[in-house]
Coordinates of C-alpha atoms in Angstrom, one line a residue:
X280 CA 64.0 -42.7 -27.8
X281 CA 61.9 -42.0 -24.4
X282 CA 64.4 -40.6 -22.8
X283 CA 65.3 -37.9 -25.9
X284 CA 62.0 -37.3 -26.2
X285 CA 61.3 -35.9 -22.7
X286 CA 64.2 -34.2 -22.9
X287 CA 63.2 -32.3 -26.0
X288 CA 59.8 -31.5 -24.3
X289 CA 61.2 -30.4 -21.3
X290 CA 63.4 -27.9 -23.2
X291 CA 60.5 -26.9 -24.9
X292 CA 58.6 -26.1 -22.0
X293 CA 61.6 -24.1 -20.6
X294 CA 61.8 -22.5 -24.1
X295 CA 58.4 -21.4 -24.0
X296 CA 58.7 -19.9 -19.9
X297 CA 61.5 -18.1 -20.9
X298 CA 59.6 -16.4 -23.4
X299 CA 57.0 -16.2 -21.1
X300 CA 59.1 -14.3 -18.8
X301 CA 60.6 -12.3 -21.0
X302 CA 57.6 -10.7 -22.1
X303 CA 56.4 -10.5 -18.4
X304 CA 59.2 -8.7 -17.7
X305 CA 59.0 -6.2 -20.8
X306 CA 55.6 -6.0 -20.1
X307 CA 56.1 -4.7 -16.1
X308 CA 59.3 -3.0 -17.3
X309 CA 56.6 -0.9 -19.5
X310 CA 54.4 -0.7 -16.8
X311 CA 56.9 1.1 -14.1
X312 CA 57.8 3.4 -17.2
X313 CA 54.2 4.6 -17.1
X314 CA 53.5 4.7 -13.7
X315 CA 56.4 7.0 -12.8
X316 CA 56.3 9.3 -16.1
X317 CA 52.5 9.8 -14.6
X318 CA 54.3 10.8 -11.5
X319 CA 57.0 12.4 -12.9
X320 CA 54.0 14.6 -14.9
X321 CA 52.2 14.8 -11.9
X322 CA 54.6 16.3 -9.8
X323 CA 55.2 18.9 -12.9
X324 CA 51.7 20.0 -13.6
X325 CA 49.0 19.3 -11.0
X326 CA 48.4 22.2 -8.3
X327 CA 47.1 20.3 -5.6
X328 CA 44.4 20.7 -2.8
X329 CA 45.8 21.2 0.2
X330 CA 42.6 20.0 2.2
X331 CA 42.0 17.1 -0.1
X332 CA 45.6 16.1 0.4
X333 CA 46.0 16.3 4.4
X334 CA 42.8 15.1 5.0
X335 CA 43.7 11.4 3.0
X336 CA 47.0 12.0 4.7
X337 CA 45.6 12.2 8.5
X338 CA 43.4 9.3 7.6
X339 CA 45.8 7.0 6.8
X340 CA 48.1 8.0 9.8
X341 CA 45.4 7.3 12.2
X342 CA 46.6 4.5 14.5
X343 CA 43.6 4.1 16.6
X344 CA 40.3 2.9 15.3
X345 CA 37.8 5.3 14.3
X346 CA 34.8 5.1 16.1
X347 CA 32.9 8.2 15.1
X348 CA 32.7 9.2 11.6
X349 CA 31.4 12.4 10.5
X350 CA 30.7 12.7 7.0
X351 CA 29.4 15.3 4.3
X352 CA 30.6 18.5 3.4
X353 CA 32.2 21.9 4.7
X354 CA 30.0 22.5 7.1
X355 CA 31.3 19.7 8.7
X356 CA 34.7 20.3 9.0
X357 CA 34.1 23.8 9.5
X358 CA 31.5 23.6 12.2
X359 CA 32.1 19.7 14.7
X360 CA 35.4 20.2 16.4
X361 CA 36.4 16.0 16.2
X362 CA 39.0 16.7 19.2
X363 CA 36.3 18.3 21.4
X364 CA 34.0 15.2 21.1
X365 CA 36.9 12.9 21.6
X366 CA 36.8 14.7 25.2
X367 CA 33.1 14.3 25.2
X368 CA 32.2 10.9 24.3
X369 CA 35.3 9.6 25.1
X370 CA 35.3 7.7 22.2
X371 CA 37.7 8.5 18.6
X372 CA 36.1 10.5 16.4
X373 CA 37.0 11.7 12.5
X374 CA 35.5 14.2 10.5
X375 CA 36.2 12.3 6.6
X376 CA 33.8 15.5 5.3
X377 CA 35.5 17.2 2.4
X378 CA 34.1 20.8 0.3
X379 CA 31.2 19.9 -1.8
X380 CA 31.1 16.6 -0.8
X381 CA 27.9 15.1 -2.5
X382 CA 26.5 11.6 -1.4
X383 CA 28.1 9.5 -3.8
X384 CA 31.6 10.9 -2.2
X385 CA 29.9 9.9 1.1
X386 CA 29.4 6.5 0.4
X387 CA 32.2 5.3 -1.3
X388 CA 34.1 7.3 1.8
X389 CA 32.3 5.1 4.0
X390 CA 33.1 1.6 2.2
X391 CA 37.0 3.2 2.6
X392 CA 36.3 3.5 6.1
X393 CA 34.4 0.7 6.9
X394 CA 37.5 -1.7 5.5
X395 CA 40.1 0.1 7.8
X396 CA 37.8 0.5 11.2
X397 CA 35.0 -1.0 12.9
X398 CA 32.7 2.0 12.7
X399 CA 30.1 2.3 16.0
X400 CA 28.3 5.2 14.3
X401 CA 27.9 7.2 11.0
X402 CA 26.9 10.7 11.5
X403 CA 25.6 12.3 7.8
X404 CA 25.5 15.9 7.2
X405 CA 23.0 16.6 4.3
X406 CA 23.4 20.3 3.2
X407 CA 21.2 21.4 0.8
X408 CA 23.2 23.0 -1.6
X409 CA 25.2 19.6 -2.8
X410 CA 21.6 17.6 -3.3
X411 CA 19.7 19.4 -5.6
X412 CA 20.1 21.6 -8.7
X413 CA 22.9 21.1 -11.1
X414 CA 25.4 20.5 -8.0
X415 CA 23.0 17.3 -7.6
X416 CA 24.0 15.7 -10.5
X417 CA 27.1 14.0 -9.5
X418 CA 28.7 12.9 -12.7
X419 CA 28.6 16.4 -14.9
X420 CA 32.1 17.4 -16.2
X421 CA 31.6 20.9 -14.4
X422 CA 31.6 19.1 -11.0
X423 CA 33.4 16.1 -11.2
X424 CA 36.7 18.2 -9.0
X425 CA 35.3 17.6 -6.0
X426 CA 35.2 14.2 -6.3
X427 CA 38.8 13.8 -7.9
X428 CA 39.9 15.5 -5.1
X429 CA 39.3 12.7 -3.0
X430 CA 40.2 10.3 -5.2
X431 CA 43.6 11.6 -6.2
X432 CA 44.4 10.9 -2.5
X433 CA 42.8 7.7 -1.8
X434 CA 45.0 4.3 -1.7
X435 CA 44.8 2.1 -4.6
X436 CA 41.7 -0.1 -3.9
X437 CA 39.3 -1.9 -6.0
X438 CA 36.7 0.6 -3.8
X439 CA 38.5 3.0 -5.0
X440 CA 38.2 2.1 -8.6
X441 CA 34.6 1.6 -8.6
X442 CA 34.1 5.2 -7.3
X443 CA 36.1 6.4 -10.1
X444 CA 34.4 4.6 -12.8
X445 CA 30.7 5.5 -11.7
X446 CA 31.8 9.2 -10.3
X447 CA 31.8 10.9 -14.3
X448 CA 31.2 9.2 -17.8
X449 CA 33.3 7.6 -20.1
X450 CA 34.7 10.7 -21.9
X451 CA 35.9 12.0 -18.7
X452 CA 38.1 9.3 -17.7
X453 CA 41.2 10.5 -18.6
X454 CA 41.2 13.5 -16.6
X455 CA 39.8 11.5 -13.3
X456 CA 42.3 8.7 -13.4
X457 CA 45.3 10.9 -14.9
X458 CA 45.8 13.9 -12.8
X459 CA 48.5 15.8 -15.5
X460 CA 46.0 15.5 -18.1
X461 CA 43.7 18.2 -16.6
X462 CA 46.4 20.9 -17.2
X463 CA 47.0 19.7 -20.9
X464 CA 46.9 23.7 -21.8
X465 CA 49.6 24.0 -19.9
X466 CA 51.9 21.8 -20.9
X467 CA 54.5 24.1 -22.7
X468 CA 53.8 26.7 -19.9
X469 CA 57.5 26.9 -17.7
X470 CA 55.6 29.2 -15.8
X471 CA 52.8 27.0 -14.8
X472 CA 55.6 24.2 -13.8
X473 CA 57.6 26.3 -11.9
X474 CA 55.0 27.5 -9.9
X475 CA 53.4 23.7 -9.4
X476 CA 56.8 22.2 -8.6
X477 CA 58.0 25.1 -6.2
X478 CA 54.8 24.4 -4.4
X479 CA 56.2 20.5 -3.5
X480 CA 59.1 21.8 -2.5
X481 CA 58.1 24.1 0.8
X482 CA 58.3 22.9 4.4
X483 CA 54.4 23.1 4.8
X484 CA 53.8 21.0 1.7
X485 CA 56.4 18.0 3.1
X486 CA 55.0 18.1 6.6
X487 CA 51.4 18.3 5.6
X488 CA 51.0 21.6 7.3
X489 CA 48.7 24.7 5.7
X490 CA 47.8 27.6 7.0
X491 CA 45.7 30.4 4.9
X492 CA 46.4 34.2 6.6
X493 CA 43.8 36.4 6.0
X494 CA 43.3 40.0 6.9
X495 CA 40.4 38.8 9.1
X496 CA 41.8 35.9 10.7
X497 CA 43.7 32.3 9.6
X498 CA 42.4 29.1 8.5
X499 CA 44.2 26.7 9.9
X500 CA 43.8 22.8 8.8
X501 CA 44.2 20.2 11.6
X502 CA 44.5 16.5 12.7
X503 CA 41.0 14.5 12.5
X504 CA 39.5 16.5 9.4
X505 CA 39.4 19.8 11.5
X506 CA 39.3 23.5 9.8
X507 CA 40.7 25.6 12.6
X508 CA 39.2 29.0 11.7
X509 CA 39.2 32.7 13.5
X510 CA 37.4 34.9 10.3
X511 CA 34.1 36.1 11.9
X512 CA 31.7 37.6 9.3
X513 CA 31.4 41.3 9.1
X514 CA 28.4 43.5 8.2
X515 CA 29.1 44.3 5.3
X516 CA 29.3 40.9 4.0
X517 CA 25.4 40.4 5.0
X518 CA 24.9 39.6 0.8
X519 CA 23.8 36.4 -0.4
X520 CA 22.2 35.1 -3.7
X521 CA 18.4 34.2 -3.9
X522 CA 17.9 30.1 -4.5
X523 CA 14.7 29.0 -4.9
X524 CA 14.5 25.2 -4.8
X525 CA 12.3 22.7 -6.8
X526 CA 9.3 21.5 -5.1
X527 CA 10.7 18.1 -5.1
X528 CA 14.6 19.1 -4.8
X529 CA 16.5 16.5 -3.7
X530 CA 17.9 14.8 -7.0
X531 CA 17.9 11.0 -8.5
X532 CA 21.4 10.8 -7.9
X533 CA 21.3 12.1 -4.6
X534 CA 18.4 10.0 -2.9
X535 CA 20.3 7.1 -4.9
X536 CA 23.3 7.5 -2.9
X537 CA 21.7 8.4 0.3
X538 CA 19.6 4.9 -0.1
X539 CA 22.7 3.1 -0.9
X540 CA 24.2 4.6 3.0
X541 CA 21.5 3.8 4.6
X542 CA 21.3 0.0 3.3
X543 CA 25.1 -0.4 3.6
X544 CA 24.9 0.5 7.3
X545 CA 22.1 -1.3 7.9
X546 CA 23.7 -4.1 7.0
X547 CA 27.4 -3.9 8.0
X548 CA 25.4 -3.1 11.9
X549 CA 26.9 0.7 11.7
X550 CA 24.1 3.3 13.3
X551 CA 23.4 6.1 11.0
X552 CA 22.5 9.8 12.2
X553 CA 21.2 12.1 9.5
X554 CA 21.4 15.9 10.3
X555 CA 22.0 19.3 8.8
X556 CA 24.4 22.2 10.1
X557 CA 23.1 25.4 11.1
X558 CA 23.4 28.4 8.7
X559 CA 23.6 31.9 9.1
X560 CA 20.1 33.5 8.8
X561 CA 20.8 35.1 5.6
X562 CA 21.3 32.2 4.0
X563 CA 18.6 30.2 5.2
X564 CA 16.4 33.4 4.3
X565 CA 18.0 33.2 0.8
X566 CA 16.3 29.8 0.5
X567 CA 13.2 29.8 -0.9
X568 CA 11.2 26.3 -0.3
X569 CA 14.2 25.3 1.7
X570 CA 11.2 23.0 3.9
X571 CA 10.5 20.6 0.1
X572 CA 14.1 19.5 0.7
X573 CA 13.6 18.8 4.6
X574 CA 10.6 17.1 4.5
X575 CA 12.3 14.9 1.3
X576 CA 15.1 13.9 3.8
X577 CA 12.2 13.7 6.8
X578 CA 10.4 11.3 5.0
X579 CA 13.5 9.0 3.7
X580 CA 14.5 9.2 7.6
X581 CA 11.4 8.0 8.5
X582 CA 10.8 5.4 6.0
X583 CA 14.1 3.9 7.7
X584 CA 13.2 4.6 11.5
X585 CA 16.4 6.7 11.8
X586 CA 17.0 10.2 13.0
X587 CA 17.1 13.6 11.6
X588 CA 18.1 16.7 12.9
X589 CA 18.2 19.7 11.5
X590 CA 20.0 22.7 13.5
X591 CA 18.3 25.3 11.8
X592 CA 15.5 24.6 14.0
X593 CA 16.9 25.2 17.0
X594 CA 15.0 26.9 20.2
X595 CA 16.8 30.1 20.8
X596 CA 16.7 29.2 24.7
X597 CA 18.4 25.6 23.8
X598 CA 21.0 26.8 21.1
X599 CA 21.3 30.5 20.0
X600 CA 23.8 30.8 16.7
X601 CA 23.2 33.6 15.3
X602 CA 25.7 35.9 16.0
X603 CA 27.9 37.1 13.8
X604 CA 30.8 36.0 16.1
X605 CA 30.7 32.8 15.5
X606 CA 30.4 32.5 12.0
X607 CA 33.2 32.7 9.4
X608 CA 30.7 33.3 6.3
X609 CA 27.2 32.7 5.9
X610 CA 27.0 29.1 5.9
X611 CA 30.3 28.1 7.6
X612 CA 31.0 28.4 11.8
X613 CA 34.2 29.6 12.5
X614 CA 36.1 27.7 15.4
X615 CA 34.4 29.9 18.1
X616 CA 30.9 28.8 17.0
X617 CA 32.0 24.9 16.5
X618 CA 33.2 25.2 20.2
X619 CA 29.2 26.4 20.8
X620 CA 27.9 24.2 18.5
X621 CA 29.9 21.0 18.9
X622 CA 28.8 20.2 22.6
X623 CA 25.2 21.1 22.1
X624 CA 25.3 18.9 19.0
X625 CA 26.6 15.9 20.7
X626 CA 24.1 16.4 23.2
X627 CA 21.6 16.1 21.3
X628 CA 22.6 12.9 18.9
X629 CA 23.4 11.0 21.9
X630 CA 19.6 11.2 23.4
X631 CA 16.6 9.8 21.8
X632 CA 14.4 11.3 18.9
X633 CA 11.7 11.4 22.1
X634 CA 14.2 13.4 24.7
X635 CA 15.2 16.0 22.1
X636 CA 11.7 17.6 20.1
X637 CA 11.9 20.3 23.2
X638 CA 15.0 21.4 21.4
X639 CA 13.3 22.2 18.1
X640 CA 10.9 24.3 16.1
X641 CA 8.5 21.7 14.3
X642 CA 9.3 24.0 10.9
X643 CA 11.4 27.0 9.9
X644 CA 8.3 28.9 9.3
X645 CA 7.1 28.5 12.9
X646 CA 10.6 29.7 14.5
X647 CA 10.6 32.7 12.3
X648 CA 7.2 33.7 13.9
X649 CA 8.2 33.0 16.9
X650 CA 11.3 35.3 16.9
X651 CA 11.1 39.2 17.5
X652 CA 11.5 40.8 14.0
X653 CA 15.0 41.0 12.3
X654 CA 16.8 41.9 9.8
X655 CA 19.5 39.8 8.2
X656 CA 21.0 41.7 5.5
X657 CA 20.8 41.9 1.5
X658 CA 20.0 39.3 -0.9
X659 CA 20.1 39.4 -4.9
X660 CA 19.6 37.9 -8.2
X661 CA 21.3 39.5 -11.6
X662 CA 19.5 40.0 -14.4
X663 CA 22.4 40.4 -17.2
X664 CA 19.3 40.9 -19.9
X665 CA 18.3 44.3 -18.3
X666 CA 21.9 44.9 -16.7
X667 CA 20.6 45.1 -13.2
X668 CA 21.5 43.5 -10.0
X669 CA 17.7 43.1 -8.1
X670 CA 18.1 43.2 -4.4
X671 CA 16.0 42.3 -1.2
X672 CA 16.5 43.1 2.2
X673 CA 15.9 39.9 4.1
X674 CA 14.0 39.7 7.2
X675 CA 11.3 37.9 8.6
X676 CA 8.7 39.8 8.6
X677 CA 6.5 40.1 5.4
X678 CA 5.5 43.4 6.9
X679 CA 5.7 45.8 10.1
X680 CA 8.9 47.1 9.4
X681 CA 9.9 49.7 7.4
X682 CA 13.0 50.6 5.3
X683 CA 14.6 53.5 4.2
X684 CA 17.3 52.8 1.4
X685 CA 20.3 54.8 0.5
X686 CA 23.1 53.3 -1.7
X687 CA 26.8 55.1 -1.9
X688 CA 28.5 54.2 -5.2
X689 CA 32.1 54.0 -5.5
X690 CA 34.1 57.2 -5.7
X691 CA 29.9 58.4 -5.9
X692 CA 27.9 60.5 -4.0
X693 CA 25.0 59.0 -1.7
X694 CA 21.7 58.5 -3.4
X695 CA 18.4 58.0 -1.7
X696 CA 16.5 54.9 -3.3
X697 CA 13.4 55.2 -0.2
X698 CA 12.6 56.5 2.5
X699 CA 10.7 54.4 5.2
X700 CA 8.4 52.3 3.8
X701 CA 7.2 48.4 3.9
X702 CA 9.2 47.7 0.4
X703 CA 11.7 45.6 0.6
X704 CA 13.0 45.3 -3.2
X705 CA 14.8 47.6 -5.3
X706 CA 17.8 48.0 -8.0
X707 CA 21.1 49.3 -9.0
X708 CA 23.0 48.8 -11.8
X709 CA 24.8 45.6 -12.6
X710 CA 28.2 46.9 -12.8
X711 CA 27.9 49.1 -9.9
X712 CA 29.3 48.3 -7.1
X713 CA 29.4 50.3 -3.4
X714 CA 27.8 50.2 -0.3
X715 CA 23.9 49.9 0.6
X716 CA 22.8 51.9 3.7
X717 CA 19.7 50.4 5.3
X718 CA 18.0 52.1 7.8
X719 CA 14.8 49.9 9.9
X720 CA 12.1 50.3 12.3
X721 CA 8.8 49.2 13.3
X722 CA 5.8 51.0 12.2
X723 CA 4.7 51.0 15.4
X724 CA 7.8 51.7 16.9
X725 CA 9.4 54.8 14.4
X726 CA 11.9 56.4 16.9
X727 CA 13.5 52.6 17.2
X728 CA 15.8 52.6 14.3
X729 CA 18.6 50.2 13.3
X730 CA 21.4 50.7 10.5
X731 CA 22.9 48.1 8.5
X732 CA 25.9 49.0 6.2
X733 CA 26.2 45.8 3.1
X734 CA 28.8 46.3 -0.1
X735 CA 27.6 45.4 -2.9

């Protein structure tokens, strides 16, 4: 009876991991189903990113190990020319900085790059614009594409997952691990999916080549996280919105994050470099209480004994970047500027903290006294109660120039808002649009006069 007894168990057992397998099997059979019909919809629907996706794409193809890496936003890949400071330091370095990158990007960037590399140094942009406001809170529904644009690219890893699970709430899931379901409106749109899946099909899309003609120049994207750019900024583009910051502007989410970069190199050995970009003057003039956010970032710095740079305080006689040659906007260099930039920067982040304060301005205010007056260009705010556009001409000099205003509506005539005098603020109509004459001199220097010509 033994004998028949472990027979029958043992064809039991078999019985049972048959079963076992077979609903394995239907289970992965299921699985594959999914995965490539979310492909399959993918392909069909999503109209992808061409930085996000050649960025990822360079990244992974990197042979060498990353020594270098630069992270934070734009105005990093716009602005630090990776290939230049290879030549410089001799060393490999990658710009991982995507557009609107916000800290929490940044960090879960850096675990991704930490696993693949043994990282000598972390170099962190902090522009202002991504830490504070609304932009600063990193898991609203409005801004959760910048950070799905990462992660649509990214290789399956639990790091991976944990920055999609804490990047946006519980409602938004489905559109941040599902790419297809963010075009749900246009799923009956043939239209939509011919235009998506022609897209795949190009020579630049297969070889993970873009480049973006323009009738000022071409943006170009490159190996190492490099925007090759020739767009210089013209006059008339000199307009920029007014931001005023909070007195305490850098968010909960953002000083979070930057905490959490600062520990994980501290304790993975990686030196960390915090710094900020420099910006056209228009922009930083279109900043009010820009110095609340430095001295935020200044006193996290400090509290870790690390370094912090911030560009915009440059010494004329060190670095000189305002031209409009060298930038492509108002906050971004073009490639002309980052081949300026890019060596002074890397001389300056390879000395000491000690070496380099003969470099800088110890404020912004300071270095705007200390520079002869100017005159940047237009800034505004709307006011869609009264239907006006308010605008400023920015300078910095609360007075001891003078301004004489003329503004030339489309298919108008010109009309004469001043003549010379110490006001800087005035209005046009909200749906107007045309170009602004300035005229400017110093009251104790009237026959000096310089025009500036700004659409608005």
């Amino acid at each position: 009876m033994i004998p028949n007894s472990l027979f029958t168990s043992s064809f039991r057992w078999l019985g049972k991991c048959l079963r076992f397998l077979k609903r394995a099997g239907m289970i992965l059979a299921v699985l594959t189903l999914l995965f490539f019909s979310c492909r399959l919809l993918d392909y069909m629907y999503v109209h992808e990113d061409q930085w996000f996706r050649i960025l990822w794409h360079h990244y992974y193809e990197e042979e060498r190990n990353i020594d270098n890496l630069f992270l934070g936003s734009s105005h990093v890949y716009a602005d630090l020319n990776p290939m230049l400071l290879d030549a410089l330091n001799g060393q490999n370095n990658f710009n991982l900085s995507s557009p609107v990158q916000r800290l929490n990007a940044s960090y879960y960037l850096l675990k991704e790059a930490d696993d693949g590399h043994n990282l000598s140094h972390v170099y962190l942009e902090l522009y202002y614009d991504v830490s504070t406001g609304a932009v600063g809170e990193f898991d609203t529904p409005e801004e959760l594409h910048w950070n799905w644009g990462n992660t649509d690219y990214m290789k399956p890893s639990l790091n991976k997952v944990q920055f999609m699970l804490t990047m946006g709430r519980p409602e938004n899931y489905a559109d941040i691990f599902l790419p297809f379901v963010r075009y749900r409106e246009h799923m009956l749109d043939s239209e939509w999916i011919h235009i998506a899946t022609a897209a795949k099909q190009e020579e630049g899309y297969r070889s993970y080549a873009c480049t973006l003609y323009d009738l000022k120049g071409i943006v170009q994207y490159l190996d190492k996280g490099y925007q090759y750019s020739t767009l210089v900024l013209q006059e008339g583009e000199l307009l920029c919105p007014q931001n005023k910051l909070a007195d305490a502007p850098l968010t909960a989410d953002a000083e979070k994050y930057l905490r959490m970069i600062i520990d994980f190199c501290r304790e993975n050995d990686i030196a960390l470099t915090l710094f900020i970009n420099p910006i056209h003057g228009l922009q930083m003039a279109s900043v009010e209480n820009y110095e609340a956010y430095t001295n935020q970032i200044r006193s996290i710095a400090g509290e870790y004994g690390l370094d912090f740079y911030d560009f915009n305080l440059c010494r004329e006689e060190w670095l000189d970047m305002q031209k409009q040659e060298y930038f492509a906007d108002t906050g971004h260099l073009n490639s002309n500027g980052a081949g300026v930039f890019t060596p002074f920067f890397w001389q300056v982040v390879s000395g000491s903290s000690e070496e380099n304060k003969k470099y800088f301005y110890d404020s912004y205010a300071e270095k705007l006294a200390a520079l002869p007056p100017q005159t940047y260009g237009l800034l505004y705010t709307d006011d869609e109660g009264q239907g006006i556009r308010l605008l400023q001409v920015a300078s910095n000099r609360e007075e001891g120039l003078e301004y004489r205003i003329a503004v030339t509506p489309e298919g108008g005539e010109e009309r004469i808002v001043q003549d010379f005098s110490e006001n800087r603020e005035f209005a046009v109509p909200l749906e107007e649009h045309g170009i602004c004459t300035v005229s400017v001199r110093a009251k104790e220097a009237p026959e000096d006069v310089r025009t500036l010509q700004v659409v608005y």
